[in-house]
XYZ file of C-alpha atoms in Angstrom:
696
model
C -11.237 23.222 1.281
C -7.622 22.027 1.272
C -5.340 23.398 3.941
C -2.057 24.958 2.901
C 0.959 23.127 4.285
C 3.864 25.397 5.205
C 7.344 23.879 5.377
C 9.571 24.996 8.236
C 12.727 26.409 6.635
C 15.917 26.845 8.653
C 19.363 28.112 7.737
C 22.566 26.887 9.393
C 26.273 27.667 9.305
C 28.754 24.816 9.020
C 32.206 24.111 10.390
C 34.750 21.564 8.984
C 33.234 21.617 5.472
C 36.539 21.417 3.628
C 36.103 19.697 0.252
C 33.527 19.714 -2.539
C 33.114 15.927 -2.613
C 32.481 15.895 1.178
C 29.941 18.705 0.713
C 28.140 16.757 -2.027
C 28.022 13.625 0.154
C 26.802 15.609 3.178
C 24.027 17.166 1.059
C 22.964 13.732 -0.230
C 22.910 12.300 3.311
C 20.553 15.123 4.392
C 18.315 14.545 1.354
C 17.956 10.933 2.498
C 16.505 12.064 5.863
C 12.696 11.529 5.813
C 12.012 14.928 7.467
C 14.091 16.924 4.917
C 11.961 18.216 2.046
C 14.307 20.622 0.310
C 18.070 21.001 0.831
C 20.402 23.744 -0.420
C 24.085 23.540 0.498
C 26.350 26.525 -0.244
C 29.921 25.168 -0.162
C 31.590 28.557 -0.759
C 29.804 30.235 2.165
C 29.724 27.028 4.289
C 25.973 27.476 4.732
C 22.977 25.097 4.680
C 19.230 25.658 4.225
C 16.794 22.835 5.003
C 12.984 22.737 4.656
C 11.380 20.444 7.195
C 11.571 19.688 10.897
C 15.150 18.368 10.982
C 17.145 18.554 14.221
C 20.745 19.742 14.470
C 21.631 16.311 15.894
C 20.290 14.625 12.743
C 22.234 17.027 10.524
C 25.475 16.460 12.436
C 24.898 12.698 12.200
C 24.606 13.098 8.404
C 27.989 14.870 8.447
C 29.645 12.620 11.035
C 31.849 11.018 8.352
C 33.790 14.313 8.161
C 33.046 15.687 11.682
C 30.897 18.492 10.218
C 29.478 20.769 12.933
C 26.136 22.557 12.464
C 25.150 25.891 14.083
C 21.977 28.044 13.796
C 22.463 30.943 11.358
C 22.193 33.651 14.029
C 24.706 31.927 16.320
C 28.336 32.897 15.847
C 30.389 29.937 14.681
C 33.288 29.515 17.133
C 36.573 30.150 15.380
C 39.080 27.370 16.062
C 42.695 28.258 15.136
C 44.202 26.049 12.427
C 46.761 24.501 14.783
C 44.024 23.481 17.257
C 41.773 21.799 14.710
C 41.191 18.080 15.155
C 42.464 17.367 11.644
C 45.737 19.216 12.349
C 46.246 17.464 15.694
C 45.616 14.015 14.157
C 48.069 14.772 11.337
C 50.736 15.848 13.872
C 50.301 12.655 15.939
C 50.399 10.567 12.741
C 53.692 12.275 11.832
C 55.229 11.412 15.234
C 54.387 7.695 14.802
C 55.652 7.809 11.199
C 58.958 9.384 12.294
C 59.499 6.821 15.080
C 58.516 4.035 12.657
C 61.088 5.157 10.086
C 63.805 5.186 12.769
C 62.685 1.705 13.938
C 62.642 0.360 10.362
C 66.273 1.418 9.841
C 67.277 -0.114 13.197
C 65.167 -3.297 13.209
C 64.053 -3.680 9.578
C 60.832 -2.681 7.781
C 59.199 -6.085 8.391
C 59.852 -6.150 12.156
C 56.564 -6.214 14.160
C 57.546 -2.992 16.020
C 58.087 -1.127 12.720
C 54.846 -2.490 11.251
C 52.975 -1.542 14.464
C 54.281 2.037 14.356
C 53.497 2.457 10.643
C 50.045 0.902 11.218
C 49.351 3.324 14.091
C 50.464 6.272 11.901
C 48.101 5.138 9.108
C 45.118 4.593 11.426
C 45.484 7.903 13.298
C 46.134 9.990 10.175
C 43.720 8.170 7.865
C 40.929 6.462 9.818
C 38.348 8.994 8.583
C 39.559 8.489 5.017
C 39.426 4.676 5.400
C 35.927 4.748 6.941
C 34.547 6.857 4.109
C 36.541 5.022 1.432
C 35.357 1.542 2.526
C 31.723 2.691 2.685
C 32.064 4.207 -0.797
C 33.662 1.017 -2.075
C 30.666 -0.973 -0.786
C 28.361 1.353 -2.735
C 30.694 1.444 -5.796
C 31.104 5.227 -5.369
C 34.566 6.268 -6.488
C 35.956 9.537 -5.134
C 39.365 10.654 -3.856
C 39.040 8.807 -0.549
C 37.997 5.585 -2.309
C 41.077 5.732 -4.566
C 43.382 6.405 -1.615
C 41.816 3.588 0.464
C 42.328 1.024 -2.349
C 45.920 2.211 -2.820
C 46.799 1.988 0.909
C 45.181 -1.456 1.361
C 47.100 -2.636 -1.719
C 50.366 -1.250 -0.323
C 49.816 -3.115 2.966
C 49.005 -6.379 1.131
C 52.297 -6.250 -0.809
C 54.201 -5.310 2.370
C 54.910 -1.621 1.645
C 54.049 -0.458 5.192
C 56.464 2.476 5.254
C 55.370 3.888 1.904
C 51.701 3.366 2.850
C 52.206 5.362 6.067
C 54.022 8.162 4.229
C 51.219 8.343 1.643
C 48.544 8.581 4.391
C 50.479 11.322 6.202
C 51.051 13.381 3.045
C 47.398 12.976 2.016
C 46.363 14.196 5.505
C 48.589 17.278 5.040
C 47.020 17.884 1.628
C 43.498 17.701 3.153
C 44.516 20.027 6.028
C 45.914 22.577 3.558
C 42.734 22.406 1.484
C 40.664 23.010 4.615
C 42.934 25.914 5.635
C 42.693 27.552 2.193
C 38.876 27.328 2.084
C 38.615 28.781 5.597
C 40.970 31.589 4.558
C 38.828 32.290 1.484
C 35.614 32.285 3.574
C 37.135 34.677 6.113
C 35.825 37.641 4.081
C 32.233 36.659 4.887
C 33.052 35.989 8.538
C 34.686 39.413 8.833
C 31.575 41.024 7.300
C 29.322 39.150 9.745
C 31.374 40.380 12.690
C 31.171 44.031 11.609
C 27.808 44.989 13.084
C 27.407 44.723 16.883
C 24.766 42.256 18.140
C 23.511 44.648 20.862
C 22.859 48.386 20.867
C 21.740 51.222 23.170
C 18.427 52.722 22.094
C 16.091 55.418 23.343
C 12.475 54.224 23.509
C 9.592 55.986 25.281
C 12.045 58.342 26.989
C 14.161 55.505 28.425
C 17.629 54.251 27.512
C 17.696 50.466 27.105
C 20.200 47.993 25.658
C 18.651 45.479 23.256
C 19.617 42.682 20.876
C 19.578 44.068 17.317
C 16.798 41.562 16.422
C 14.527 43.338 18.942
C 15.130 46.880 17.613
C 12.166 48.333 15.698
C 11.979 50.830 12.844
C 11.634 54.310 14.354
C 13.689 53.556 17.467
C 16.450 56.077 18.234
C 19.921 54.559 18.357
C 22.517 56.185 20.666
C 26.029 55.881 19.199
C 28.979 57.139 21.238
C 32.367 58.115 19.740
C 34.461 55.017 18.972
C 31.409 52.736 18.739
C 30.135 50.845 15.719
C 26.697 51.738 14.381
C 24.417 48.723 14.851
C 21.565 49.539 12.438
C 20.888 51.420 9.192
C 19.234 54.786 9.774
C 19.329 58.558 9.390
C 21.081 60.960 11.742
C 18.546 62.681 14.027
C 20.973 64.709 16.142
C 24.721 65.208 16.293
C 27.577 65.526 13.854
C 30.526 63.172 13.391
C 32.980 61.557 10.982
C 31.946 57.971 10.188
C 34.370 55.420 8.765
C 32.372 53.569 6.079
C 35.278 51.512 4.694
C 33.666 48.225 5.735
C 30.620 48.888 3.528
C 31.831 51.121 0.720
C 35.606 50.622 0.693
C 36.117 54.407 1.111
C 39.350 55.109 2.967
C 38.371 58.648 4.095
C 35.688 58.959 6.842
C 32.461 60.653 5.691
C 31.069 63.640 7.613
C 27.539 62.923 8.899
C 25.020 65.478 10.120
C 21.227 65.484 10.702
C 19.388 63.966 7.731
C 22.378 61.940 6.446
C 22.163 58.183 6.001
C 24.368 55.833 8.069
C 24.938 52.085 7.733
C 25.192 49.204 10.210
C 28.776 48.030 10.721
C 30.375 51.467 10.186
C 32.498 53.167 12.860
C 31.510 56.445 14.537
C 34.872 58.168 15.031
C 34.308 61.586 16.639
C 31.024 62.995 17.985
C 27.990 61.335 19.587
C 25.118 60.554 17.211
C 21.418 59.886 17.639
C 20.190 57.794 14.725
C 16.588 57.025 13.747
C 16.448 53.353 12.723
C 15.046 52.923 9.191
C 15.549 49.179 8.559
C 15.204 45.957 10.503
C 18.403 43.992 11.193
C 17.745 41.507 8.365
C 17.205 44.339 5.843
C 20.317 46.430 6.587
C 22.825 47.100 3.823
C 25.443 44.882 5.493
C 22.898 42.025 5.761
C 22.087 42.372 2.062
C 25.779 42.423 1.142
C 26.448 39.267 3.195
C 23.456 37.529 1.599
C 24.462 38.524 -1.937
C 28.127 37.545 -1.436
C 27.053 34.157 -0.057
C 24.686 33.621 -2.980
C 27.490 34.643 -5.346
C 29.833 32.050 -3.860
C 27.156 29.360 -4.202
C 26.750 29.958 -7.930
C 29.155 27.817 -9.913
C 31.243 29.599 -12.514
C 31.504 28.074 -16.027
C 35.065 26.896 -15.248
C 33.882 25.104 -12.110
C 30.997 23.458 -13.984
C 33.505 22.197 -16.568
C 35.846 20.819 -13.863
C 32.942 19.081 -12.071
C 31.792 17.433 -15.311
C 35.384 16.457 -16.168
C 36.035 14.950 -12.703
C 32.872 12.842 -13.018
C 34.412 10.913 -15.939
C 38.043 11.362 -14.916
C 37.876 9.290 -11.694
C 36.436 6.077 -13.254
C 38.942 6.470 -16.118
C 41.867 6.581 -13.638
C 40.603 3.409 -11.913
C 40.400 1.661 -15.307
C 43.958 2.785 -16.183
C 45.241 1.587 -12.771
C 43.735 -1.898 -13.313
C 45.196 -2.077 -16.830
C 48.659 -1.028 -15.539
C 48.485 -3.718 -12.827
C 47.075 -6.558 -14.969
C 48.409 -6.276 -18.533
C 52.181 -5.917 -17.840
C 51.755 -8.369 -14.918
C 50.464 -11.062 -17.296
C 53.151 -10.268 -19.875
C 56.175 -10.120 -17.518
C 54.972 -12.233 -14.619
C 56.397 -9.587 -12.243
C 53.135 -9.030 -10.342
C 54.710 -7.232 -7.355
C 56.161 -4.467 -9.552
C 53.074 -3.866 -11.691
C 50.492 -4.128 -8.893
C 52.638 -1.539 -7.061
C 52.671 0.635 -10.228
C 48.873 0.297 -10.477
C 48.468 1.451 -6.863
C 50.745 4.427 -7.593
C 48.506 5.307 -10.563
C 45.485 5.379 -8.206
C 47.293 7.780 -5.872
C 48.625 10.078 -8.578
C 45.204 10.086 -10.243
C 43.349 11.568 -7.241
C 41.368 14.537 -8.632
C 41.854 16.543 -5.413
C 43.890 19.366 -6.982
C 41.614 19.519 -10.019
C 38.410 19.745 -7.963
C 39.760 22.487 -5.652
C 41.401 24.468 -8.507
C 38.352 26.626 -9.310
C 36.213 27.132 -6.149
C 39.122 28.378 -4.020
C 39.960 31.011 -6.680
C 36.308 32.118 -7.097
C 35.611 32.353 -3.344
C 38.888 34.228 -2.715
C 38.263 36.743 -5.518
C 34.631 37.480 -4.565
C 35.629 37.868 -0.898
C 38.520 40.193 -1.761
C 36.219 42.318 -3.956
C 33.646 42.593 -1.125
C 36.333 43.911 1.234
C 37.281 46.523 -1.390
C 33.658 47.714 -1.713
C 32.859 45.857 -4.957
C 29.934 43.433 -4.843
C 30.230 40.711 -7.522
C 27.041 38.654 -7.608
C 28.391 35.316 -8.839
C 31.289 33.347 -10.286
C 29.766 33.594 -13.754
C 29.817 37.422 -13.543
C 33.384 37.363 -12.233
C 34.521 35.328 -15.238
C 32.484 37.382 -17.748
C 34.030 40.627 -16.452
C 37.466 39.196 -17.227
C 36.421 38.784 -20.891
C 34.999 42.318 -21.379
C 36.159 44.032 -24.597
C 34.126 47.284 -24.431
C 32.669 49.409 -21.604
C 29.637 51.666 -22.131
C 29.120 54.507 -19.625
C 26.020 56.431 -18.687
C 27.022 60.114 -18.337
C 25.045 61.664 -15.473
C 26.137 60.352 -12.097
C 28.692 57.996 -13.623
C 31.245 60.008 -15.590
C 29.899 63.201 -14.003
C 29.031 63.891 -10.357
C 25.289 63.810 -11.008
C 24.560 67.221 -9.515
C 25.263 70.780 -10.811
C 28.254 72.825 -9.625
C 29.278 76.429 -10.189
C 32.088 76.154 -12.751
C 32.639 79.656 -14.247
C 32.189 83.311 -13.216
C 32.626 86.101 -15.814
C 32.336 89.469 -13.948
C 31.777 92.649 -15.920
C 34.256 95.525 -15.541
C 33.988 97.168 -12.122
C 32.707 94.053 -10.333
C 34.546 91.190 -8.653
C 33.901 87.453 -8.908
C 32.791 87.363 -5.252
C 30.283 90.224 -5.748
C 28.642 88.494 -8.727
C 28.326 85.195 -6.781
C 26.943 86.973 -3.694
C 24.292 88.829 -5.712
C 23.222 85.688 -7.613
C 23.194 83.543 -4.464
C 21.120 86.117 -2.539
C 18.397 85.930 -5.218
C 18.638 82.127 -5.636
C 18.559 81.512 -1.853
C 14.753 81.534 -1.994
C 14.632 78.998 -4.885
C 14.527 75.178 -4.598
C 15.976 74.562 -8.068
C 19.139 72.347 -8.228
C 20.976 75.137 -10.110
C 20.133 77.501 -7.243
C 21.731 75.157 -4.714
C 24.900 74.995 -6.828
C 25.205 78.816 -6.646
C 24.236 79.354 -2.984
C 26.777 76.727 -1.879
C 29.576 79.019 -3.106
C 28.480 82.143 -1.162
C 29.593 82.365 2.491
C 27.418 85.499 3.052
C 24.137 86.673 1.510
C 22.339 90.024 1.121
C 18.826 90.162 2.611
C 16.346 89.598 -0.252
C 12.561 89.821 -0.557
C 9.689 89.624 -3.034
C 11.166 86.608 -4.817
C 9.587 85.525 -8.105
C 10.302 82.793 -10.636
C 9.557 83.067 -14.382
C 9.454 79.709 -16.176
C 11.920 79.531 -19.057
C 13.585 82.818 -18.113
C 14.910 82.860 -14.540
C 14.296 84.317 -11.095
C 14.333 87.785 -9.545
C 14.141 89.390 -6.097
C 14.640 92.764 -4.446
C 17.965 93.451 -2.719
C 18.284 96.839 -0.978
C 15.353 98.194 -3.031
C 16.861 97.124 -6.380
C 15.387 94.221 -8.393
C 18.160 91.794 -9.274
C 17.577 89.183 -11.976
C 19.364 85.851 -12.557
C 18.428 84.057 -15.749
C 19.090 83.110 -19.337
C 21.271 85.153 -21.692
C 18.180 85.587 -23.904
C 16.306 87.175 -20.991
C 19.239 89.575 -20.449
C 19.103 90.478 -24.178
C 15.383 91.308 -23.791
C 16.463 93.878 -21.159
C 19.053 95.396 -23.499
C 22.200 93.612 -22.243
C 24.540 91.652 -24.507
C 26.732 89.133 -22.669
C 30.403 88.693 -23.681
C 31.347 86.058 -26.309
C 32.862 83.886 -23.570
C 29.365 83.471 -22.062
C 28.009 82.052 -25.338
C 30.963 79.681 -25.530
C 29.939 78.359 -22.098
C 26.562 77.441 -23.587
C 28.199 75.749 -26.577
C 30.289 73.620 -24.209
C 27.134 72.253 -22.575
C 27.019 74.488 -19.494
C 24.074 76.530 -18.216
C 25.089 80.194 -18.601
C 23.106 82.698 -16.458
C 23.325 86.475 -16.531
C 23.154 88.486 -13.279
C 21.663 91.928 -13.968
C 19.373 94.746 -12.772
C 17.386 97.314 -14.749
C 20.546 99.407 -15.309
C 23.577 97.136 -14.912
C 24.912 93.758 -16.139
C 27.020 92.478 -13.229
C 28.343 89.343 -14.886
C 27.631 85.824 -16.118
C 27.908 82.587 -14.174
C 28.245 79.070 -15.608
C 26.775 75.980 -13.926
C 27.237 72.396 -15.079
C 27.099 68.790 -13.992
C 30.860 68.687 -13.412
C 32.843 65.640 -14.486
C 34.347 63.452 -11.790
C 38.018 64.261 -11.286
C 38.902 60.599 -11.737
C 36.937 60.066 -14.999
C 39.828 60.868 -17.428
C 42.150 58.598 -15.384
C 39.629 55.746 -15.480
C 39.220 55.924 -19.262
C 43.009 55.851 -19.676
C 43.371 53.023 -17.135
C 40.829 50.919 -19.042
C 42.780 51.461 -22.260
C 46.013 50.513 -20.462
C 44.593 47.170 -19.302
C 43.448 46.298 -22.814
C 39.764 47.286 -22.994
C 39.239 47.856 -26.735
C 36.634 50.624 -26.595
C 34.954 52.990 -24.136
C 31.629 54.586 -25.110
C 29.323 57.232 -23.619
C 25.563 56.599 -23.805
C 23.528 59.608 -22.646
C 20.143 61.240 -22.991
C 21.776 64.698 -22.962
C 22.041 67.098 -25.884
C 24.810 66.118 -28.367
C 26.679 69.422 -27.771
C 26.826 68.803 -24.004
C 27.837 65.180 -24.469
C 30.549 66.105 -26.992
C 32.060 68.742 -24.685
C 32.198 66.382 -21.701
C 33.550 63.508 -23.804
C 36.352 65.730 -25.110
C 37.295 66.689 -21.549
C 37.317 63.052 -20.395
C 39.036 61.531 -23.426
C 36.147 59.624 -25.016
C 35.779 59.484 -28.799
C 32.659 57.306 -29.181
C 29.553 59.258 -28.063
C 25.888 58.317 -28.474
C 23.740 61.271 -27.282
C 20.038 62.130 -27.079
C 19.163 58.525 -26.168
C 15.979 57.354 -24.470
C 16.242 54.199 -22.263
C 15.125 51.991 -25.178
C 17.773 53.641 -27.412
C 20.476 52.759 -24.877
C 19.285 49.148 -25.061
C 19.623 49.186 -28.866
C 23.071 50.808 -28.585
C 24.289 48.053 -26.219
C 23.141 45.371 -28.686
C 24.958 47.151 -31.526
C 28.143 47.306 -29.422
C 27.856 43.586 -28.631
C 27.653 42.829 -32.358
C 30.743 45.000 -32.953
C 32.994 44.155 -29.984
C 31.667 40.935 -28.420
C 31.316 41.145 -24.634
C 30.188 44.580 -23.391
C 29.850 45.982 -19.851
C 27.364 48.768 -19.134
C 27.931 51.019 -16.134
C 25.128 53.258 -14.842
C 23.052 54.140 -11.794
C 21.000 50.949 -11.736
C 17.570 52.632 -12.137
C 17.001 54.573 -15.371
C 19.665 52.479 -17.106
C 17.993 49.181 -16.132
C 17.192 47.999 -19.718
C 20.769 48.615 -20.904
C 22.221 47.065 -17.726
C 20.087 43.964 -18.246
C 20.993 43.622 -21.948
C 24.748 44.006 -21.445
C 26.980 41.017 -20.687
C 27.882 42.647 -17.360
C 25.740 45.340 -15.730
C 27.695 47.489 -13.253
C 25.819 49.838 -10.907
C 27.277 52.957 -9.322
C 26.518 53.819 -5.704
C 25.424 50.457 -4.338
C 25.498 51.455 -0.640
C 21.924 52.089 0.420
C 20.592 51.858 -3.147
C 18.318 48.806 -3.316
C 17.834 49.166 -7.077
C 21.593 49.071 -7.689
C 22.041 45.974 -5.528
C 19.160 44.147 -7.211
C 19.559 45.225 -10.851
C 23.240 44.910 -11.624
C 25.651 41.978 -11.793
C 28.277 44.105 -10.012
C 27.744 47.056 -7.643
C 30.427 49.647 -6.811
C 29.418 50.297 -3.210
C 31.189 53.629 -2.680
C 30.053 55.216 -5.934
C 33.779 55.049 -6.766
C 34.580 54.781 -10.469
C 38.233 54.008 -9.693
C 37.153 50.517 -8.635
C 36.167 49.667 -12.212
C 39.727 48.986 -13.526
C 40.456 47.092 -10.272
C 37.395 44.868 -10.828
C 38.374 44.060 -14.416
C 42.000 43.364 -13.339
C 40.796 41.081 -10.518
C 38.469 39.217 -12.884
C 41.175 38.757 -15.505
C 43.660 37.560 -12.912
C 41.054 35.105 -11.566
C 40.477 33.711 -15.065
C 44.231 33.385 -15.571
C 44.719 31.664 -12.211
C 41.868 29.191 -12.866
C 43.446 28.239 -16.204
C 46.887 27.942 -14.581
C 45.428 25.779 -11.803
C 43.767 23.359 -14.226
C 46.987 23.129 -16.264
C 49.128 22.615 -13.100
C 46.781 19.923 -11.780
C 46.713 17.932 -15.019
C 50.330 18.495 -16.133
C 51.851 17.237 -12.867
C 49.706 14.110 -13.015
C 50.557 13.445 -16.673
C 54.295 13.842 -15.923
C 54.002 11.412 -13.009
C 52.011 8.906 -15.092
C 54.692 8.977 -17.822
C 57.069 7.486 -15.224
C 55.076 4.228 -15.556
C 56.750 3.536 -18.931
C 60.240 2.944 -17.476
C 58.676 1.568 -14.263
C 59.926 4.475 -12.122
C 56.604 5.562 -10.613
C 56.559 5.008 -6.836
C 53.929 5.732 -4.198
C 56.234 8.457 -2.868
C 56.418 10.201 -6.242
C 52.666 9.710 -6.757
C 51.654 11.347 -3.487
C 54.170 14.180 -3.965
C 52.711 14.795 -7.438
C 49.168 14.838 -6.043
C 50.052 16.888 -2.960
C 52.313 19.188 -4.964
C 49.510 19.903 -7.431
C 47.036 20.607 -4.593
C 49.508 22.884 -2.822
C 50.310 24.723 -6.069
C 46.675 25.450 -6.967
C 45.844 26.574 -3.400
C 48.826 28.940 -3.105
C 48.231 30.203 -6.635
C 44.561 30.976 -5.858
C 45.424 32.738 -2.587
C 47.476 35.256 -4.614
C 44.099 36.868 -5.382
C 43.968 38.119 -1.772
C 46.765 40.561 -2.650
C 44.999 42.241 -5.611
C 44.311 45.790 -4.423
C 42.693 48.889 -5.889
């Protein structure tokens, strides 16, 4: 019998992983290690998973070319300020030598040994890592940005352009430092999520209070949370009452009141009273852990735009090298002026660096997904982010999406001689012994109740109980008619508008009629209008409710396209019909009974992601706070991301084309080339970081 072989799988966090080409090389170096069986590198999240018995030392050796540091997943990666980073320090020292060299060159001449020594020192300090990698790549005939820059700098030195070579190295170092800074800024959203939940907590176990690491806390343990402390684990409140700030998880700005039986999440802040919380999930299964995992997976998935850029860059780099050789050789043969045209060819290599092009998409995707996570919107991949930006129609489930999902007392029609409060009190006193959702909607509105006894429920009619010796009934208008009472016309209009109308009566008196309904969310009409304002062509309601109910709610919200009486499979068919009519369609529902429609739509959006496993797993996007107002924000963010990606690609290519056109009159210099390359990189980074400012 063959033994099963289990591979040891470990996950690590990385520091100094600044560019996509470096990430690809690092991944390949690890794949070449004999112990590594399977390697997955997530550039966006700066995370690595390796199957096999590979040491951290071996991994760091594989990333030594770019000083990549490797840390176990559970260990907090030390945050080094930008100004203290090795790359920043080296660039600053390189600048000092460059500055002194420029002064010396004006005093002594550019060819003086002192000037050459200073420029050489500036190049070595600011670019030795680039040269090391570039020369190794050249030996393997691998052509990336560092290879192009290395060829260009060596060429500049050969033809005696020491000053320009040093300036190019310094500016390239600044460009690399800015790229590293922007990626770290974009990844900060994940780091801030990881730092939310405390690593230790006070728990009560076997009658004793002990402080433990969260990894050692078991399901069923009782967590003690004092006012002002963060909750360390997911659980339910056992004792105590407090206001809990859940903004970190759900994006809600107003603290939620928690009392015994309510659910609380790891990483949220207990603001007022002390709480005792029964732990319901292990640390790796908490909502915050799932969010972090899903955001990291989302940042690993390449968006269509990024896939296009990667494919383009694969052919673009060899093409630039070919153009550079042609620029150096052909006019050189024709004119005989080799110095000028070899110099122009080197400038083409510099201006052709695909740095700005390669960084144009990932920095925008990572920034947008991170921003959305902070706002309580979980977008599960770059592809979903881009698709949301192209949505033309949005289909809504009704219950729990456009409406609150639970019944509320909406109308009271007292008969002459009785007040609104008396009718509610009588109805609530009878319904207080019932477990029906409609009963809870009524009892919630009564501060005081009459003592009631001998409660009975009649299916299809209503309920009744004795209050002060009189039998009081609460039930359908038809049941009231059977007892000789005819409700006012307004009561029948309540039924026509989709509400549940119930008469409150005894054997001799009709006290009044109450109306209960699944009330619409206050924000629903605003959301429909906001979607129209941002250019969504059509909004549609898909519901299993009766057409009369659906029509009444749609009229109140401002919807004109209603599909009612639908089973789950009918919703699926409706989504396909909408796709044929409008193109890309988003479906928004609760993530459980709408699963077929959510799966069939171009973008499935789930309401109430916090604590709802089905919502997190089913949909492409989850609105963590059950907040419909985040829908227009999500579409705006996605559209802005799409626009910024397009702008970045255009900026990156246009600046290079403009610089390359300067070859024709022979005006292209290494200075102009590096400014074009650096300018393009700086433009796309700053443009992408604008996504941080998109707010709800």
